[in-house]
């Protein structure tokens, strides 16, 4: 009996490990972060997206202040950054300003700009004055998708739509695979401006930026996409990846390179 008991107990670890293997999901190791797989390799651009919620009575003064100071940073050759676009939200969250900056050289460029601005007396005064006009603010650091258009200055007048998607964690690669094909359906009218995904700030965020002549043109272009074979299938597969989504219609300020 003693020998039998020892024999059966010797088999238990093997049986337990076999049973556990039935319920353990095998995960293939990935040797690259999704940022390396999805971002443009030929550039080292980093983007900053800023959202400023302005006191309603201060929006006009806020815009005037930004139009006086931001071009000086944009045009200063010693700052490795450029203002991509600056807007007021028209439909969506009201009394909101949105700014998109590009840092040409990645994180070192960002650090260089921030270090220099901390010693810029005019910018320090600008921040103090601007702070008195704000209710809240937040920002995100972004990379651009490799398959999206490069956001370059364009003539206006245009309205802009910023579509923001909070994805389910772990689905960024899947999203990129679908949108690498989907973007081809949205190029006919030159409406695609840029596509980005977050690195710091709110994570698993995707932002698509579009330009339209007006709201009716936006409606017509979006409806036309549904007549193209394959668009409906791509939408069908990407919708389950989304936790939340938001659309802003924005009007560019006079200083915005994207008009």
PDB file of C-alpha atoms in Angstrom:
ATOM      1  CA  UNK A   1       0.000   0.000   0.000  1.00  0.00           C
ATOM      2  CA  UNK A   2       2.831   2.344   0.851  1.00  0.00           C
ATOM      3  CA  UNK A   3       4.504   1.722  -2.476  1.00  0.00           C
ATOM      4  CA  UNK A   4       1.224   2.215  -4.330  1.00  0.00           C
ATOM      5  CA  UNK A   5       0.639   5.536  -2.575  1.00  0.00           C
ATOM      6  CA  UNK A   6       4.105   6.750  -3.459  1.00  0.00           C
ATOM      7  CA  UNK A   7       3.627   5.691  -7.037  1.00  0.00           C
ATOM      8  CA  UNK A   8       0.329   7.576  -7.469  1.00  0.00           C
ATOM      9  CA  UNK A   9       1.704  10.753  -5.837  1.00  0.00           C
ATOM     10  CA  UNK A  10       4.685  10.665  -8.188  1.00  0.00           C
ATOM     11  CA  UNK A  11       2.313  10.924 -11.145  1.00  0.00           C
ATOM     12  CA  UNK A  12       0.296  13.859  -9.753  1.00  0.00           C
ATOM     13  CA  UNK A  13       2.691  16.695 -10.662  1.00  0.00           C
ATOM     14  CA  UNK A  14       2.806  15.415 -14.229  1.00  0.00           C
ATOM     15  CA  UNK A  15      -1.004  15.154 -14.374  1.00  0.00           C
ATOM     16  CA  UNK A  16      -1.420  18.609 -12.789  1.00  0.00           C
ATOM     17  CA  UNK A  17       0.938  20.221 -15.285  1.00  0.00           C
ATOM     18  CA  UNK A  18      -0.909  18.528 -18.161  1.00  0.00           C
ATOM     19  CA  UNK A  19      -4.271  19.788 -16.868  1.00  0.00           C
ATOM     20  CA  UNK A  20      -2.912  23.322 -16.412  1.00  0.00           C
ATOM     21  CA  UNK A  21      -1.597  23.320 -19.971  1.00  0.00           C
ATOM     22  CA  UNK A  22      -5.169  22.970 -21.234  1.00  0.00           C
ATOM     23  CA  UNK A  23      -6.076  26.351 -19.729  1.00  0.00           C
ATOM     24  CA  UNK A  24      -2.892  28.337 -20.365  1.00  0.00           C
ATOM     25  CA  UNK A  25      -2.962  30.475 -23.497  1.00  0.00           C
ATOM     26  CA  UNK A  26       0.247  30.244 -25.490  1.00  0.00           C
ATOM     27  CA  UNK A  27       1.550  33.727 -26.369  1.00  0.00           C
ATOM     28  CA  UNK A  28       4.159  34.157 -29.079  1.00  0.00           C
ATOM     29  CA  UNK A  29       6.883  36.533 -27.879  1.00  0.00           C
ATOM     30  CA  UNK A  30       7.037  39.848 -29.749  1.00  0.00           C
ATOM     31  CA  UNK A  31      10.474  41.347 -30.155  1.00  0.00           C
ATOM     32  CA  UNK A  32       9.286  44.817 -31.224  1.00  0.00           C
ATOM     33  CA  UNK A  33       7.061  47.389 -29.534  1.00  0.00           C
ATOM     34  CA  UNK A  34       3.997  48.400 -31.528  1.00  0.00           C
ATOM     35  CA  UNK A  35       5.476  51.898 -31.846  1.00  0.00           C
ATOM     36  CA  UNK A  36       8.352  50.424 -33.886  1.00  0.00           C
ATOM     37  CA  UNK A  37       6.007  48.389 -36.044  1.00  0.00           C
ATOM     38  CA  UNK A  38       3.462  51.126 -36.781  1.00  0.00           C
ATOM     39  CA  UNK A  39       5.392  54.415 -36.832  1.00  0.00           C
ATOM     40  CA  UNK A  40       7.213  55.992 -39.765  1.00  0.00           C
ATOM     41  CA  UNK A  41      10.765  54.657 -39.862  1.00  0.00           C
ATOM     42  CA  UNK A  42      12.130  57.284 -42.235  1.00  0.00           C
ATOM     43  CA  UNK A  43      11.481  60.100 -39.752  1.00  0.00           C
ATOM     44  CA  UNK A  44      11.998  60.551 -36.022  1.00  0.00           C
ATOM     45  CA  UNK A  45       9.153  63.017 -35.586  1.00  0.00           C
ATOM     46  CA  UNK A  46       7.338  63.265 -32.292  1.00  0.00           C
ATOM     47  CA  UNK A  47       4.004  65.103 -32.032  1.00  0.00           C
ATOM     48  CA  UNK A  48       2.343  66.859 -29.126  1.00  0.00           C
ATOM     49  CA  UNK A  49      -1.423  67.324 -29.094  1.00  0.00           C
ATOM     50  CA  UNK A  50      -2.699  69.927 -26.625  1.00  0.00           C
ATOM     51  CA  UNK A  51      -6.301  70.441 -25.474  1.00  0.00           C
ATOM     52  CA  UNK A  52      -7.033  73.696 -23.641  1.00  0.00           C
ATOM     53  CA  UNK A  53     -10.476  74.304 -22.170  1.00  0.00           C
ATOM     54  CA  UNK A  54     -10.802  78.082 -22.049  1.00  0.00           C
ATOM     55  CA  UNK A  55     -13.061  80.205 -19.869  1.00  0.00           C
ATOM     56  CA  UNK A  56     -15.887  81.222 -22.241  1.00  0.00           C
ATOM     57  CA  UNK A  57     -15.390  84.927 -21.622  1.00  0.00           C
ATOM     58  CA  UNK A  58     -11.636  84.601 -22.367  1.00  0.00           C
ATOM     59  CA  UNK A  59     -11.643  82.731 -25.685  1.00  0.00           C
ATOM     60  CA  UNK A  60     -11.181  85.812 -27.860  1.00  0.00           C
ATOM     61  CA  UNK A  61      -8.304  87.094 -25.686  1.00  0.00           C
ATOM     62  CA  UNK A  62      -6.778  83.580 -25.597  1.00  0.00           C
ATOM     63  CA  UNK A  63      -6.808  83.356 -29.406  1.00  0.00           C
ATOM     64  CA  UNK A  64      -5.247  86.798 -29.734  1.00  0.00           C
ATOM     65  CA  UNK A  65      -2.493  85.903 -27.273  1.00  0.00           C
ATOM     66  CA  UNK A  66      -1.718  82.629 -29.055  1.00  0.00           C
ATOM     67  CA  UNK A  67      -1.600  84.357 -32.421  1.00  0.00           C
ATOM     68  CA  UNK A  68       0.958  86.798 -31.054  1.00  0.00           C
ATOM     69  CA  UNK A  69       3.290  84.286 -29.375  1.00  0.00           C
ATOM     70  CA  UNK A  70       3.027  80.844 -31.035  1.00  0.00           C
ATOM     71  CA  UNK A  71       4.363  81.953 -34.470  1.00  0.00           C
ATOM     72  CA  UNK A  72       7.539  83.203 -32.773  1.00  0.00           C
ATOM     73  CA  UNK A  73       8.218  79.700 -31.463  1.00  0.00           C
ATOM     74  CA  UNK A  74       7.220  78.141 -34.789  1.00  0.00           C
ATOM     75  CA  UNK A  75       9.532  80.419 -36.807  1.00  0.00           C
ATOM     76  CA  UNK A  76      12.494  80.421 -34.403  1.00  0.00           C
ATOM     77  CA  UNK A  77      15.254  78.424 -36.125  1.00  0.00           C
ATOM     78  CA  UNK A  78      16.872  77.465 -32.811  1.00  0.00           C
ATOM     79  CA  UNK A  79      13.757  75.533 -31.751  1.00  0.00           C
ATOM     80  CA  UNK A  80      13.539  72.107 -33.482  1.00  0.00           C
ATOM     81  CA  UNK A  81       9.746  72.194 -33.531  1.00  0.00           C
ATOM     82  CA  UNK A  82       6.964  73.350 -35.829  1.00  0.00           C
ATOM     83  CA  UNK A  83       3.332  74.265 -35.338  1.00  0.00           C
ATOM     84  CA  UNK A  84       1.338  71.810 -37.453  1.00  0.00           C
ATOM     85  CA  UNK A  85      -2.087  73.274 -36.725  1.00  0.00           C
ATOM     86  CA  UNK A  86      -4.078  75.268 -34.187  1.00  0.00           C
ATOM     87  CA  UNK A  87      -7.855  75.370 -33.935  1.00  0.00           C
ATOM     88  CA  UNK A  88     -10.942  76.232 -31.921  1.00  0.00           C
ATOM     89  CA  UNK A  89     -13.501  73.465 -31.523  1.00  0.00           C
ATOM     90  CA  UNK A  90     -16.723  74.372 -33.328  1.00  0.00           C
ATOM     91  CA  UNK A  91     -18.776  71.236 -32.661  1.00  0.00           C
ATOM     92  CA  UNK A  92     -17.827  69.011 -29.760  1.00  0.00           C
ATOM     93  CA  UNK A  93     -16.470  70.328 -26.481  1.00  0.00           C
ATOM     94  CA  UNK A  94     -17.097  74.069 -26.523  1.00  0.00           C
ATOM     95  CA  UNK A  95     -14.634  76.896 -25.809  1.00  0.00           C
ATOM     96  CA  UNK A  96     -11.763  74.555 -26.494  1.00  0.00           C
ATOM     97  CA  UNK A  97      -8.452  75.197 -28.262  1.00  0.00           C
ATOM     98  CA  UNK A  98      -6.479  72.392 -29.899  1.00  0.00           C
ATOM     99  CA  UNK A  99      -2.800  72.686 -30.868  1.00  0.00           C
ATOM    100  CA  UNK A 100      -0.670  70.133 -32.731  1.00  0.00           C
ATOM    101  CA  UNK A 101       3.141  70.454 -32.639  1.00  0.00           C
ATOM    102  CA  UNK A 102       5.864  68.464 -34.405  1.00  0.00           C
ATOM    103  CA  UNK A 103       9.290  67.894 -32.790  1.00  0.00           C
ATOM    104  CA  UNK A 104      11.790  67.062 -35.497  1.00  0.00           C
ATOM    105  CA  UNK A 105      14.206  64.722 -33.774  1.00  0.00           C
ATOM    106  CA  UNK A 106      11.980  62.926 -31.283  1.00  0.00           C
ATOM    107  CA  UNK A 107      12.404  63.122 -27.522  1.00  0.00           C
ATOM    108  CA  UNK A 108      15.794  64.910 -27.620  1.00  0.00           C
ATOM    109  CA  UNK A 109      14.182  67.689 -29.689  1.00  0.00           C
ATOM    110  CA  UNK A 110      11.298  67.923 -27.232  1.00  0.00           C
ATOM    111  CA  UNK A 111      13.706  68.204 -24.303  1.00  0.00           C
ATOM    112  CA  UNK A 112      15.743  70.858 -26.111  1.00  0.00           C
ATOM    113  CA  UNK A 113      12.660  72.979 -26.853  1.00  0.00           C
ATOM    114  CA  UNK A 114      11.314  72.696 -23.315  1.00  0.00           C
ATOM    115  CA  UNK A 115      14.713  73.616 -21.848  1.00  0.00           C
ATOM    116  CA  UNK A 116      15.025  76.702 -24.052  1.00  0.00           C
ATOM    117  CA  UNK A 117      11.445  77.836 -23.397  1.00  0.00           C
ATOM    118  CA  UNK A 118      12.032  77.717 -19.646  1.00  0.00           C
ATOM    119  CA  UNK A 119      14.637  80.445 -20.191  1.00  0.00           C
ATOM    120  CA  UNK A 120      12.473  82.498 -22.561  1.00  0.00           C
ATOM    121  CA  UNK A 121      11.045  85.408 -20.548  1.00  0.00           C
ATOM    122  CA  UNK A 122       8.365  86.194 -23.131  1.00  0.00           C
ATOM    123  CA  UNK A 123       7.151  82.589 -23.107  1.00  0.00           C
ATOM    124  CA  UNK A 124       7.125  82.483 -19.297  1.00  0.00           C
ATOM    125  CA  UNK A 125       4.904  85.591 -19.257  1.00  0.00           C
ATOM    126  CA  UNK A 126       2.741  84.060 -21.995  1.00  0.00           C
ATOM    127  CA  UNK A 127       2.190  80.923 -19.902  1.00  0.00           C
ATOM    128  CA  UNK A 128       1.211  82.954 -16.846  1.00  0.00           C
ATOM    129  CA  UNK A 129      -1.256  85.072 -18.798  1.00  0.00           C
ATOM    130  CA  UNK A 130      -2.613  82.026 -20.623  1.00  0.00           C
ATOM    131  CA  UNK A 131      -3.015  80.099 -17.369  1.00  0.00           C
ATOM    132  CA  UNK A 132      -5.413  82.717 -16.030  1.00  0.00           C
ATOM    133  CA  UNK A 133      -7.690  82.058 -19.018  1.00  0.00           C
ATOM    134  CA  UNK A 134      -7.917  78.271 -18.705  1.00  0.00           C
ATOM    135  CA  UNK A 135     -10.307  75.949 -16.924  1.00  0.00           C
ATOM    136  CA  UNK A 136      -8.255  72.818 -17.657  1.00  0.00           C
ATOM    137  CA  UNK A 137      -5.692  71.447 -20.064  1.00  0.00           C
ATOM    138  CA  UNK A 138      -4.180  68.124 -21.098  1.00  0.00           C
ATOM    139  CA  UNK A 139      -1.724  66.880 -23.679  1.00  0.00           C
ATOM    140  CA  UNK A 140      -0.487  63.702 -25.312  1.00  0.00           C
ATOM    141  CA  UNK A 141       2.736  62.735 -27.055  1.00  0.00           C
ATOM    142  CA  UNK A 142       2.082  60.945 -30.324  1.00  0.00           C
ATOM    143  CA  UNK A 143       3.757  59.103 -33.184  1.00  0.00           C
ATOM    144  CA  UNK A 144       2.395  59.125 -36.723  1.00  0.00           C
ATOM    145  CA  UNK A 145       1.199  55.952 -38.440  1.00  0.00           C
ATOM    146  CA  UNK A 146       3.507  54.846 -41.237  1.00  0.00           C
ATOM    147  CA  UNK A 147       0.646  54.437 -43.721  1.00  0.00           C
ATOM    148  CA  UNK A 148      -1.030  57.827 -43.111  1.00  0.00           C
ATOM    149  CA  UNK A 149      -0.388  61.067 -44.984  1.00  0.00           C
ATOM    150  CA  UNK A 150       2.282  63.435 -43.680  1.00  0.00           C
ATOM    151  CA  UNK A 151       0.475  66.477 -42.177  1.00  0.00           C
ATOM    152  CA  UNK A 152       1.696  69.358 -44.361  1.00  0.00           C
ATOM    153  CA  UNK A 153       0.398  72.954 -44.610  1.00  0.00           C
ATOM    154  CA  UNK A 154      -2.617  73.425 -46.851  1.00  0.00           C
ATOM    155  CA  UNK A 155      -4.624  76.351 -48.131  1.00  0.00           C
ATOM    156  CA  UNK A 156      -8.163  77.023 -46.960  1.00  0.00           C
ATOM    157  CA  UNK A 157     -10.752  77.680 -46.115  1.00  0.00           C
ATOM    158  CA  UNK A 158     -11.390  74.274 -44.581  1.00  0.00           C
ATOM    159  CA  UNK A 159     -13.007  72.818 -41.528  1.00  0.00           C
ATOM    160  CA  UNK A 160     -11.162  70.026 -39.738  1.00  0.00           C
ATOM    161  CA  UNK A 161     -12.454  66.926 -38.036  1.00  0.00           C
ATOM    162  CA  UNK A 162     -10.411  65.289 -35.287  1.00  0.00           C
ATOM    163  CA  UNK A 163     -11.749  61.798 -34.694  1.00  0.00           C
ATOM    164  CA  UNK A 164     -10.337  60.302 -31.480  1.00  0.00           C
ATOM    165  CA  UNK A 165     -10.590  56.603 -30.640  1.00  0.00           C
ATOM    166  CA  UNK A 166      -9.924  54.957 -27.297  1.00  0.00           C
ATOM    167  CA  UNK A 167      -8.941  51.416 -28.280  1.00  0.00           C
ATOM    168  CA  UNK A 168      -9.162  48.282 -26.219  1.00  0.00           C
ATOM    169  CA  UNK A 169      -5.695  47.551 -24.733  1.00  0.00           C
ATOM    170  CA  UNK A 170      -3.687  45.189 -26.915  1.00  0.00           C
ATOM    171  CA  UNK A 171      -5.469  46.020 -30.192  1.00  0.00           C
ATOM    172  CA  UNK A 172      -3.197  48.709 -31.650  1.00  0.00           C
ATOM    173  CA  UNK A 173      -1.443  46.347 -34.091  1.00  0.00           C
ATOM    174  CA  UNK A 174      -4.779  44.982 -35.267  1.00  0.00           C
ATOM    175  CA  UNK A 175      -6.102  48.535 -35.754  1.00  0.00           C
ATOM    176  CA  UNK A 176      -3.021  49.432 -37.773  1.00  0.00           C
ATOM    177  CA  UNK A 177      -3.356  46.374 -39.991  1.00  0.00           C
ATOM    178  CA  UNK A 178      -6.945  47.260 -40.898  1.00  0.00           C
ATOM    179  CA  UNK A 179      -6.361  50.989 -41.370  1.00  0.00           C
ATOM    180  CA  UNK A 180      -3.314  50.408 -43.583  1.00  0.00           C
ATOM    181  CA  UNK A 181      -5.918  49.164 -46.072  1.00  0.00           C
ATOM    182  CA  UNK A 182      -8.801  51.435 -45.060  1.00  0.00           C
ATOM    183  CA  UNK A 183      -6.900  54.681 -45.682  1.00  0.00           C
ATOM    184  CA  UNK A 184      -6.820  53.878 -49.399  1.00  0.00           C
ATOM    185  CA  UNK A 185     -10.594  54.336 -49.509  1.00  0.00           C
ATOM    186  CA  UNK A 186     -10.308  57.902 -48.154  1.00  0.00           C
ATOM    187  CA  UNK A 187      -7.784  59.564 -50.473  1.00  0.00           C
ATOM    188  CA  UNK A 188      -9.908  60.599 -53.472  1.00  0.00           C
ATOM    189  CA  UNK A 189     -10.830  64.064 -52.170  1.00  0.00           C
ATOM    190  CA  UNK A 190      -7.517  64.776 -50.381  1.00  0.00           C
ATOM    191  CA  UNK A 191      -9.353  64.807 -47.047  1.00  0.00           C
ATOM    192  CA  UNK A 192      -6.834  62.696 -45.084  1.00  0.00           C
ATOM    193  CA  UNK A 193      -4.476  65.006 -43.164  1.00  0.00           C
ATOM    194  CA  UNK A 194      -2.730  62.811 -40.580  1.00  0.00           C
ATOM    195  CA  UNK A 195      -3.064  59.776 -38.321  1.00  0.00           C
ATOM    196  CA  UNK A 196      -1.414  59.396 -34.906  1.00  0.00           C
ATOM    197  CA  UNK A 197      -1.281  57.087 -31.889  1.00  0.00           C
ATOM    198  CA  UNK A 198      -0.401  58.014 -28.315  1.00  0.00           C
ATOM    199  CA  UNK A 199       2.863  57.222 -26.540  1.00  0.00           C
ATOM    200  CA  UNK A 200       2.500  59.286 -23.350  1.00  0.00           C
ATOM    201  CA  UNK A 201      -0.708  60.573 -21.780  1.00  0.00           C
ATOM    202  CA  UNK A 202      -3.907  58.643 -22.349  1.00  0.00           C
ATOM    203  CA  UNK A 203      -2.704  55.358 -23.846  1.00  0.00           C
ATOM    204  CA  UNK A 204      -4.187  53.311 -26.686  1.00  0.00           C
ATOM    205  CA  UNK A 205      -5.517  56.544 -28.184  1.00  0.00           C
ATOM    206  CA  UNK A 206      -5.722  57.023 -31.950  1.00  0.00           C
ATOM    207  CA  UNK A 207      -6.376  60.376 -33.637  1.00  0.00           C
ATOM    208  CA  UNK A 208      -7.383  60.783 -37.285  1.00  0.00           C
ATOM    209  CA  UNK A 209      -7.331  64.312 -38.706  1.00  0.00           C
ATOM    210  CA  UNK A 210      -9.445  65.149 -41.771  1.00  0.00           C
ATOM    211  CA  UNK A 211     -10.027  68.336 -43.797  1.00  0.00           C
ATOM    212  CA  UNK A 212     -13.268  69.274 -45.603  1.00  0.00           C
ATOM    213  CA  UNK A 213     -14.556  72.362 -47.353  1.00  0.00           C
ATOM    214  CA  UNK A 214     -17.689  72.365 -45.210  1.00  0.00           C
ATOM    215  CA  UNK A 215     -20.020  70.057 -43.282  1.00  0.00           C
ATOM    216  CA  UNK A 216     -22.005  69.036 -46.360  1.00  0.00           C
ATOM    217  CA  UNK A 217     -18.813  68.073 -48.198  1.00  0.00           C
ATOM    218  CA  UNK A 218     -17.842  66.007 -45.185  1.00  0.00           C
ATOM    219  CA  UNK A 219     -21.195  64.211 -45.330  1.00  0.00           C
ATOM    220  CA  UNK A 220     -20.894  63.555 -49.069  1.00  0.00           C
ATOM    221  CA  UNK A 221     -17.338  62.210 -48.860  1.00  0.00           C
ATOM    222  CA  UNK A 222     -18.106  59.936 -45.923  1.00  0.00           C
ATOM    223  CA  UNK A 223     -21.230  58.557 -47.639  1.00  0.00           C
ATOM    224  CA  UNK A 224     -19.293  57.922 -50.851  1.00  0.00           C
ATOM    225  CA  UNK A 225     -16.871  55.647 -48.976  1.00  0.00           C
ATOM    226  CA  UNK A 226     -19.687  53.184 -48.292  1.00  0.00           C
ATOM    227  CA  UNK A 227     -20.119  52.668 -52.044  1.00  0.00           C
ATOM    228  CA  UNK A 228     -16.570  51.361 -52.393  1.00  0.00           C
ATOM    229  CA  UNK A 229     -16.268  47.567 -52.149  1.00  0.00           C
ATOM    230  CA  UNK A 230     -14.371  46.585 -49.007  1.00  0.00           C
ATOM    231  CA  UNK A 231     -14.934  49.714 -46.891  1.00  0.00           C
ATOM    232  CA  UNK A 232     -17.907  48.225 -45.045  1.00  0.00           C
ATOM    233  CA  UNK A 233     -15.897  45.098 -44.170  1.00  0.00           C
ATOM    234  CA  UNK A 234     -13.027  47.133 -42.707  1.00  0.00           C
ATOM    235  CA  UNK A 235     -15.439  49.187 -40.593  1.00  0.00           C
ATOM    236  CA  UNK A 236     -17.100  45.985 -39.406  1.00  0.00           C
ATOM    237  CA  UNK A 237     -13.789  44.580 -38.123  1.00  0.00           C
ATOM    238  CA  UNK A 238     -12.467  47.790 -36.531  1.00  0.00           C
ATOM    239  CA  UNK A 239     -15.587  48.730 -34.542  1.00  0.00           C
ATOM    240  CA  UNK A 240     -15.087  45.925 -31.931  1.00  0.00           C
ATOM    241  CA  UNK A 241     -11.598  47.306 -31.203  1.00  0.00           C
ATOM    242  CA  UNK A 242     -13.016  50.627 -29.946  1.00  0.00           C
ATOM    243  CA  UNK A 243     -13.969  51.396 -26.354  1.00  0.00           C
ATOM    244  CA  UNK A 244     -14.921  55.056 -26.898  1.00  0.00           C
ATOM    245  CA  UNK A 245     -14.801  57.535 -29.758  1.00  0.00           C
ATOM    246  CA  UNK A 246     -15.212  61.278 -30.126  1.00  0.00           C
ATOM    247  CA  UNK A 247     -15.519  63.673 -33.053  1.00  0.00           C
ATOM    248  CA  UNK A 248     -14.537  67.358 -32.990  1.00  0.00           C
ATOM    249  CA  UNK A 249     -15.233  69.785 -35.814  1.00  0.00           C
ATOM    250  CA  UNK A 250     -12.608  72.515 -35.625  1.00  0.00           C
ATOM    251  CA  UNK A 251     -11.951  75.910 -37.207  1.00  0.00           C
ATOM    252  CA  UNK A 252      -8.283  76.895 -37.772  1.00  0.00           C
ATOM    253  CA  UNK A 253      -6.879  80.113 -36.320  1.00  0.00           C
ATOM    254  CA  UNK A 254      -5.298  82.589 -38.737  1.00  0.00           C
ATOM    255  CA  UNK A 255      -1.789  81.475 -37.749  1.00  0.00           C
ATOM    256  CA  UNK A 256      -2.460  77.778 -38.402  1.00  0.00           C
ATOM    257  CA  UNK A 257      -0.373  76.236 -41.246  1.00  0.00           C
ATOM    258  CA  UNK A 258      -3.394  73.983 -41.816  1.00  0.00           C
ATOM    259  CA  UNK A 259      -6.054  76.376 -43.135  1.00  0.00           C
TER     260      UNK A 259
END
